[in-house]
Amino acid sequence: MSCNNIGNQFRGKETVNASWKKIPDSWIKKATQFTYKKPDTTLLSEFAKFIKPDTLNNPHAMHVDPDYGFVFNIVRADLDGDGNDELLCLQGWDVSSPSLCVFKQVNNNWYLIYMEEIDTFYNSPTLYIANNYSRNKTFYLRRVYDHGSGIYIDGYSFYKLTNNHVYKCLDIINDAHIYGWGLYLNQSVKSTFEFDGDSDDDLSVDYTYNFFPGSIYKSDCPWCAHEDLPLINGEENMDYVYNNKEHKYKLDIPKYENKADDLTAEKIACFADFGNDSLFVKAFRRHIDTTLKIGTPLQKKILRKYLSLVDKNKTVITQ
């Protein structure tokens, strides 16, 4: 890779942000030639020196294996449509807390223009670049927030590089479920998404959700759940349209979509907030009231008890 892209030769002097960290061409060249054939923390050690007084989280500093858990993964792409490639990099001493770094060449010099620590669960996040309808290509990553017996959350974070500034545009849940854990209300939420690339820069997300009771019978164990007894459930496709002024993918809900079971931003906010029953009831109140009218006798019985308990506690437990 040439460290002096030809596109820069025909552009005027650009403003260099004082907060950017200048990165030597030699490090950029080694980073783009990294072969992944063997553990090598040289690049991480050098990078840590360049960014001082900032640092890279290193929970394994005293580990018997100095190369334990490190991650270095780099992607090259023109993110802002200026004809020159930027570098995306996930790097760190620990796969569970690497840094997302964006490097850009300005005035023939390389700079670190964005760095964010990405906390994840065990495995390193995965980087993607979308071929969306925009000169400012959306890049995004998937991370696991939590998982264990009866609990799992992962999701996507979306970013854009615009006028030499990196913006986080959207966070969505990919899979969020909890079974048991003493909660009266359990849930299973999944989503799929795609970029609509015909003429607009927007994101289409399909949500499938099911809220169901946990341990409710005397014969139930504390970890029991009744996914086959949905209290509030549904499936709906939602559009997120990119707003150039706010640098966000904004939820776009037509005014005619105002039925009790239509999704809203408030409802979607409940998908990863396990045990926040007061928030759930507030967001889904109309949907709940509809189920109380047309639901099965068992659904009505369980929901009435649930609502009476929510009036007393923010989080309703079965124990």
CSV table of C-alpha atoms in Angstrom, one decimal:
chain,number,residue,atom,x,y,z
A,1,MET,CA,0.0,0.0,0.0
A,2,SER,CA,1.3,3.5,-0.9
A,3,CYS,CA,1.3,5.8,2.1
A,4,ASN,CA,0.9,8.8,-0.3
A,5,ASN,CA,-2.3,8.2,-2.3
A,6,ILE,CA,-2.4,10.0,-5.6
A,7,GLY,CA,-5.7,11.6,-4.9
A,8,ASN,CA,-4.2,13.9,-2.3
A,9,GLN,CA,-1.9,15.5,-4.8
A,10,PHE,CA,-4.8,17.4,-6.3
A,11,ARG,CA,-6.4,18.6,-3.1
A,12,GLY,CA,-5.8,21.8,-1.2
A,13,LYS,CA,-4.5,21.9,2.3
A,14,GLU,CA,-6.9,20.3,4.8
A,15,THR,CA,-7.4,21.4,8.4
A,16,VAL,CA,-5.8,19.0,10.9
A,17,ASN,CA,-7.7,18.6,14.1
A,18,ALA,CA,-5.5,19.2,17.1
A,19,SER,CA,-7.0,16.1,18.9
A,20,TRP,CA,-5.8,13.7,16.1
A,21,LYS,CA,-2.8,11.5,16.8
A,22,LYS,CA,-0.2,11.5,14.0
A,23,ILE,CA,0.8,8.0,13.0
A,24,PRO,CA,4.1,7.3,11.2
A,25,ASP,CA,3.9,5.9,7.6
A,26,SER,CA,6.1,3.1,8.7
A,27,TRP,CA,3.5,1.8,11.2
A,28,ILE,CA,0.7,2.1,8.6
A,29,LYS,CA,2.7,0.1,6.1
A,30,LYS,CA,3.4,-2.6,8.6
A,31,ALA,CA,-0.2,-2.7,9.7
A,32,THR,CA,-1.5,-3.1,6.1
A,33,GLN,CA,1.1,-5.9,5.6
A,34,PHE,CA,0.2,-7.8,8.7
A,35,THR,CA,0.0,-11.5,7.7
A,36,TYR,CA,-1.8,-13.0,10.7
A,37,LYS,CA,0.5,-16.0,10.5
A,38,LYS,CA,1.8,-15.8,14.1
A,39,PRO,CA,1.2,-13.9,17.3
A,40,ASP,CA,2.9,-10.5,17.1
A,41,THR,CA,2.3,-7.7,19.5
A,42,THR,CA,4.9,-5.3,18.0
A,43,LEU,CA,2.2,-3.2,16.3
A,44,LEU,CA,0.2,-2.9,19.5
A,45,SER,CA,3.3,-1.9,21.5
A,46,GLU,CA,4.2,0.8,19.0
A,47,PHE,CA,0.7,2.1,18.7
A,48,ALA,CA,0.4,2.4,22.5
A,49,LYS,CA,3.4,4.7,22.4
A,50,PHE,CA,1.9,6.9,19.6
A,51,ILE,CA,-1.4,7.6,21.5
A,52,LYS,CA,0.1,8.5,24.9
A,53,PRO,CA,-1.3,9.8,27.3
A,54,ASP,CA,-4.2,7.6,26.0
A,55,THR,CA,-3.7,3.9,26.4
A,56,LEU,CA,-5.0,0.5,25.4
A,57,ASN,CA,-6.8,-1.6,28.1
A,58,ASN,CA,-4.6,-4.5,29.1
A,59,PRO,CA,-6.2,-6.8,31.7
A,60,HIS,CA,-3.6,-9.4,30.9
A,61,ALA,CA,-0.5,-7.3,31.6
A,62,MET,CA,0.8,-9.8,34.2
A,63,HIS,CA,-0.3,-13.0,32.3
A,64,VAL,CA,2.3,-15.7,31.9
A,65,ASP,CA,1.7,-15.6,28.1
A,66,PRO,CA,2.5,-12.0,26.9
A,67,ASP,CA,0.5,-12.6,23.7
A,68,TYR,CA,-2.6,-13.9,25.5
A,69,GLY,CA,-5.9,-12.6,24.1
A,70,PHE,CA,-4.6,-9.8,21.8
A,71,VAL,CA,-6.5,-8.9,18.6
A,72,PHE,CA,-5.4,-7.0,15.5
A,73,ASN,CA,-7.6,-6.8,12.5
A,74,ILE,CA,-7.5,-4.2,9.8
A,75,VAL,CA,-9.8,-3.3,6.9
A,76,ARG,CA,-9.0,-0.8,4.1
A,77,ALA,CA,-11.8,1.1,2.3
A,78,ASP,CA,-12.8,4.6,1.0
A,79,LEU,CA,-15.3,5.5,3.7
A,80,ASP,CA,-16.1,9.1,2.8
A,81,GLY,CA,-16.0,9.0,-1.0
A,82,ASP,CA,-13.0,11.3,-1.3
A,83,GLY,CA,-11.1,8.8,-3.6
A,84,ASN,CA,-8.6,7.8,-0.9
A,85,ASP,CA,-8.8,4.7,1.4
A,86,GLU,CA,-9.1,5.0,5.1
A,87,LEU,CA,-8.1,2.2,7.5
A,88,LEU,CA,-10.5,0.6,10.0
A,89,CYS,CA,-8.8,-1.4,12.7
A,90,LEU,CA,-9.9,-3.4,15.7
A,91,GLN,CA,-6.9,-3.8,18.0
A,92,GLY,CA,-6.2,-4.4,21.6
A,93,TRP,CA,-4.5,-6.6,24.2
A,94,ASP,CA,-7.8,-8.3,25.0
A,95,VAL,CA,-10.4,-9.6,22.6
A,96,SER,CA,-13.2,-8.6,25.0
A,97,SER,CA,-12.2,-4.9,25.0
A,98,PRO,CA,-10.5,-3.9,21.8
A,99,SER,CA,-10.4,-0.4,20.4
A,100,LEU,CA,-12.1,0.5,17.2
A,101,CYS,CA,-9.7,2.8,15.4
A,102,VAL,CA,-10.2,4.9,12.2
A,103,PHE,CA,-7.1,6.2,10.4
A,104,LYS,CA,-7.2,8.8,7.7
A,105,GLN,CA,-4.6,10.4,5.4
A,106,VAL,CA,-4.7,14.2,5.5
A,107,ASN,CA,-2.1,16.4,3.7
A,108,ASN,CA,-0.1,13.2,3.0
A,109,ASN,CA,0.2,12.3,6.7
A,110,TRP,CA,-1.7,9.6,8.5
A,111,TYR,CA,-3.7,10.4,11.6
A,112,LEU,CA,-5.8,8.4,14.1
A,113,ILE,CA,-9.0,10.4,14.0
A,114,TYR,CA,-11.3,8.2,16.0
A,115,MET,CA,-10.8,5.6,18.8
A,116,GLU,CA,-13.5,3.9,20.9
A,117,GLU,CA,-13.1,1.0,23.3
A,118,ILE,CA,-15.6,-1.7,22.4
A,119,ASP,CA,-16.6,-3.9,25.3
A,120,THR,CA,-17.8,-7.3,24.3
A,121,PHE,CA,-18.3,-10.7,25.8
A,122,TYR,CA,-15.4,-13.1,25.2
A,123,ASN,CA,-15.1,-12.9,21.4
A,124,SER,CA,-13.8,-9.9,19.4
A,125,PRO,CA,-16.4,-7.8,17.6
A,126,THR,CA,-16.8,-8.3,13.8
A,127,LEU,CA,-16.3,-5.4,11.4
A,128,TYR,CA,-18.4,-4.9,8.3
A,129,ILE,CA,-18.7,-2.2,5.5
A,130,ALA,CA,-22.1,-1.7,3.8
A,131,ASN,CA,-22.5,-1.0,0.1
A,132,ASN,CA,-25.3,1.5,1.0
A,133,TYR,CA,-26.6,4.3,-1.3
A,134,SER,CA,-24.3,7.0,0.0
A,135,ARG,CA,-20.8,8.4,-0.7
A,136,ASN,CA,-20.3,8.1,3.0
A,137,LYS,CA,-20.2,4.3,3.4
A,138,THR,CA,-21.6,2.9,6.6
A,139,PHE,CA,-19.3,0.7,8.6
A,140,TYR,CA,-20.6,-1.3,11.5
A,141,LEU,CA,-19.7,-4.0,14.0
A,142,ARG,CA,-21.4,-6.7,15.8
A,143,ARG,CA,-20.7,-7.4,19.5
A,144,VAL,CA,-22.0,-9.7,22.2
A,145,TYR,CA,-23.1,-7.8,25.2
A,146,ASP,CA,-23.8,-10.7,27.5
A,147,HIS,CA,-24.5,-14.4,27.4
A,148,GLY,CA,-24.9,-17.3,29.9
A,149,SER,CA,-27.5,-19.8,31.1
A,150,GLY,CA,-30.8,-18.5,29.8
A,151,ILE,CA,-29.5,-15.0,28.8
A,152,TYR,CA,-28.0,-13.6,25.7
A,153,ILE,CA,-27.7,-10.1,24.1
A,154,ASP,CA,-25.9,-9.1,21.0
A,155,GLY,CA,-26.3,-6.2,18.6
A,156,TYR,CA,-24.9,-3.9,15.9
A,157,SER,CA,-23.4,-0.4,16.0
A,158,PHE,CA,-23.4,1.7,12.8
A,159,TYR,CA,-20.9,4.5,12.0
A,160,LYS,CA,-20.2,7.0,9.2
A,161,LEU,CA,-17.1,9.1,8.4
A,162,THR,CA,-18.3,12.6,7.3
A,163,ASN,CA,-16.1,15.6,6.9
A,164,ASN,CA,-13.2,13.9,8.7
A,165,HIS,CA,-15.5,13.2,11.7
A,166,VAL,CA,-16.8,9.7,12.7
A,167,TYR,CA,-20.4,9.6,13.9
A,168,LYS,CA,-22.1,6.7,15.6
A,169,CYS,CA,-25.4,6.6,13.7
A,170,LEU,CA,-27.4,3.8,15.2
A,171,ASP,CA,-27.5,0.8,17.7
A,172,ILE,CA,-29.8,-2.1,17.1
A,173,ILE,CA,-30.4,-5.3,18.9
A,174,ASN,CA,-29.8,-8.5,16.9
A,175,ASP,CA,-30.8,-11.1,19.5
A,176,ALA,CA,-32.0,-10.4,23.1
A,177,HIS,CA,-33.5,-13.2,25.2
A,178,ILE,CA,-33.8,-14.1,28.8
A,179,TYR,CA,-35.4,-17.2,30.3
A,180,GLY,CA,-35.9,-17.5,34.1
A,181,TRP,CA,-33.7,-15.5,36.3
A,182,GLY,CA,-36.6,-15.0,38.7
A,183,LEU,CA,-38.3,-12.6,36.3
A,184,TYR,CA,-42.1,-12.7,36.0
A,185,LEU,CA,-41.8,-11.5,32.3
A,186,ASN,CA,-39.3,-13.2,30.0
A,187,GLN,CA,-38.6,-12.3,26.4
A,188,SER,CA,-37.2,-13.4,23.1
A,189,VAL,CA,-36.4,-10.7,20.5
A,190,LYS,CA,-34.6,-11.2,17.2
A,191,SER,CA,-34.0,-8.9,14.2
A,192,THR,CA,-32.7,-9.0,10.7
A,193,PHE,CA,-31.7,-6.0,8.6
A,194,GLU,CA,-30.7,-4.9,5.2
A,195,PHE,CA,-29.6,-1.6,3.5
A,196,ASP,CA,-32.0,-0.3,0.9
A,197,GLY,CA,-29.6,0.8,-1.8
A,198,ASP,CA,-31.9,1.9,-4.7
A,199,SER,CA,-32.1,5.6,-4.2
A,200,ASP,CA,-32.0,6.4,-0.4
A,201,ASP,CA,-29.6,5.7,2.4
A,202,ASP,CA,-31.9,3.8,4.7
A,203,LEU,CA,-31.9,0.7,6.8
A,204,SER,CA,-34.8,-1.8,6.9
A,205,VAL,CA,-35.0,-3.8,10.2
A,206,ASP,CA,-37.4,-6.7,10.8
A,207,TYR,CA,-38.2,-7.3,14.5
A,208,THR,CA,-39.7,-10.4,15.9
A,209,TYR,CA,-40.6,-10.3,19.6
A,210,ASN,CA,-42.3,-12.4,22.2
A,211,PHE,CA,-42.8,-11.5,25.9
A,212,PHE,CA,-44.0,-14.5,27.9
A,213,PRO,CA,-44.2,-15.6,31.6
A,214,GLY,CA,-41.4,-17.1,33.5
A,215,SER,CA,-42.0,-19.3,36.6
A,216,ILE,CA,-45.7,-18.8,37.3
A,217,TYR,CA,-46.9,-22.2,38.5
A,218,LYS,CA,-46.2,-23.9,41.9
A,219,SER,CA,-44.6,-26.8,40.0
A,220,ASP,CA,-42.2,-24.5,38.1
A,221,CYS,CA,-38.6,-24.3,38.9
A,222,PRO,CA,-37.0,-20.8,39.3
A,223,TRP,CA,-35.5,-21.2,35.8
A,224,CYS,CA,-38.7,-22.3,34.1
A,225,ALA,CA,-40.2,-20.2,31.3
A,226,HIS,CA,-43.3,-20.5,29.1
A,227,GLU,CA,-42.3,-19.3,25.6
A,228,ASP,CA,-45.3,-21.2,24.2
A,229,LEU,CA,-47.6,-18.9,26.1
A,230,PRO,CA,-47.1,-15.4,24.5
A,231,LEU,CA,-48.5,-12.5,26.3
A,232,ILE,CA,-47.3,-9.8,24.0
A,233,ASN,CA,-45.8,-10.7,20.6
A,234,GLY,CA,-45.5,-9.6,17.0
A,235,GLU,CA,-43.4,-9.1,14.0
A,236,GLU,CA,-42.9,-5.8,12.1
A,237,ASN,CA,-40.5,-4.2,9.6
A,238,MET,CA,-39.2,-0.8,10.5
A,239,ASP,CA,-37.4,1.8,8.4
A,240,TYR,CA,-34.4,3.9,9.7
A,241,VAL,CA,-33.7,6.8,7.3
A,242,TYR,CA,-30.3,8.6,7.4
A,243,ASN,CA,-30.6,12.2,8.5
A,244,ASN,CA,-27.6,14.2,7.2
A,245,LYS,CA,-28.0,17.0,9.7
A,246,GLU,CA,-28.1,14.9,12.8
A,247,HIS,CA,-25.8,12.2,11.3
A,248,LYS,CA,-28.2,9.5,12.6
A,249,TYR,CA,-30.3,6.7,11.2
A,250,LYS,CA,-33.7,7.9,12.4
A,251,LEU,CA,-36.7,5.7,12.9
A,252,ASP,CA,-39.3,6.6,10.3
A,253,ILE,CA,-42.9,5.7,11.2
A,254,PRO,CA,-45.7,6.8,8.9
A,255,LYS,CA,-48.5,8.6,10.7
A,256,TYR,CA,-51.1,6.1,9.6
A,257,GLU,CA,-49.3,3.4,11.6
A,258,ASN,CA,-50.9,4.0,15.0
A,259,LYS,CA,-52.5,0.7,15.9
A,260,ALA,CA,-52.1,-0.7,19.4
A,261,ASP,CA,-49.7,-3.5,18.2
A,262,ASP,CA,-47.6,-1.2,16.0
A,263,LEU,CA,-44.0,-0.9,17.1
A,264,THR,CA,-42.7,2.4,18.4
A,265,ALA,CA,-39.3,3.7,19.5
A,266,GLU,CA,-40.4,3.3,23.1
A,267,LYS,CA,-41.3,-0.3,22.5
A,268,ILE,CA,-38.0,-1.1,20.8
A,269,ALA,CA,-36.1,0.5,23.7
A,270,CYS,CA,-37.5,-2.3,25.9
A,271,PHE,CA,-36.0,-5.0,23.9
A,272,ALA,CA,-32.6,-5.0,25.8
A,273,ASP,CA,-33.8,-3.6,29.1
A,274,PHE,CA,-34.4,-6.9,30.9
A,275,GLY,CA,-36.6,-6.6,34.0
A,276,ASN,CA,-37.6,-3.0,33.6
A,277,ASP,CA,-41.3,-3.8,34.0
A,278,SER,CA,-42.4,-0.2,34.5
A,279,LEU,CA,-40.8,0.8,31.2
A,280,PHE,CA,-42.4,-2.2,29.5
A,281,VAL,CA,-45.9,-1.5,30.7
A,282,LYS,CA,-45.6,2.2,29.8
A,283,ALA,CA,-44.4,1.4,26.3
A,284,PHE,CA,-46.8,-1.5,25.6
A,285,ARG,CA,-49.9,-0.2,27.5
A,286,ARG,CA,-52.2,-0.1,24.5
A,287,HIS,CA,-51.0,-3.5,23.3
A,288,ILE,CA,-51.5,-4.9,26.8
A,289,ASP,CA,-55.0,-3.4,27.1
A,290,THR,CA,-55.9,-5.0,23.7
A,291,THR,CA,-54.8,-8.4,24.9
A,292,LEU,CA,-56.9,-7.9,28.1
A,293,LYS,CA,-59.9,-7.5,25.8
A,294,ILE,CA,-59.4,-10.2,23.2
A,295,GLY,CA,-56.8,-12.5,24.6
A,296,THR,CA,-57.3,-16.0,26.0
A,297,PRO,CA,-58.6,-16.4,29.6
A,298,LEU,CA,-55.1,-17.5,30.7
A,299,GLN,CA,-53.4,-14.5,29.1
A,300,LYS,CA,-55.8,-12.2,30.8
A,301,LYS,CA,-55.3,-13.8,34.2
A,302,ILE,CA,-51.5,-13.7,33.9
A,303,LEU,CA,-51.4,-10.1,32.6
A,304,ARG,CA,-53.8,-8.8,35.4
A,305,LYS,CA,-51.6,-10.3,38.1
A,306,TYR,CA,-48.5,-9.0,36.3
A,307,LEU,CA,-49.9,-5.4,36.2
A,308,SER,CA,-50.9,-5.5,39.9
A,309,LEU,CA,-47.3,-6.5,40.7
A,310,VAL,CA,-45.8,-3.8,38.5
A,311,ASP,CA,-47.7,-1.2,40.5
A,312,LYS,CA,-45.6,-2.2,43.5
A,313,ASN,CA,-42.2,-2.8,42.0
A,314,LYS,CA,-40.2,-1.6,38.9
A,315,THR,CA,-38.9,-5.2,38.5
A,316,VAL,CA,-41.4,-8.0,39.1
A,317,ILE,CA,-39.9,-11.3,40.3
A,318,THR,CA,-41.5,-14.6,40.9
A,319,GLN,CA,-39.7,-15.6,44.1
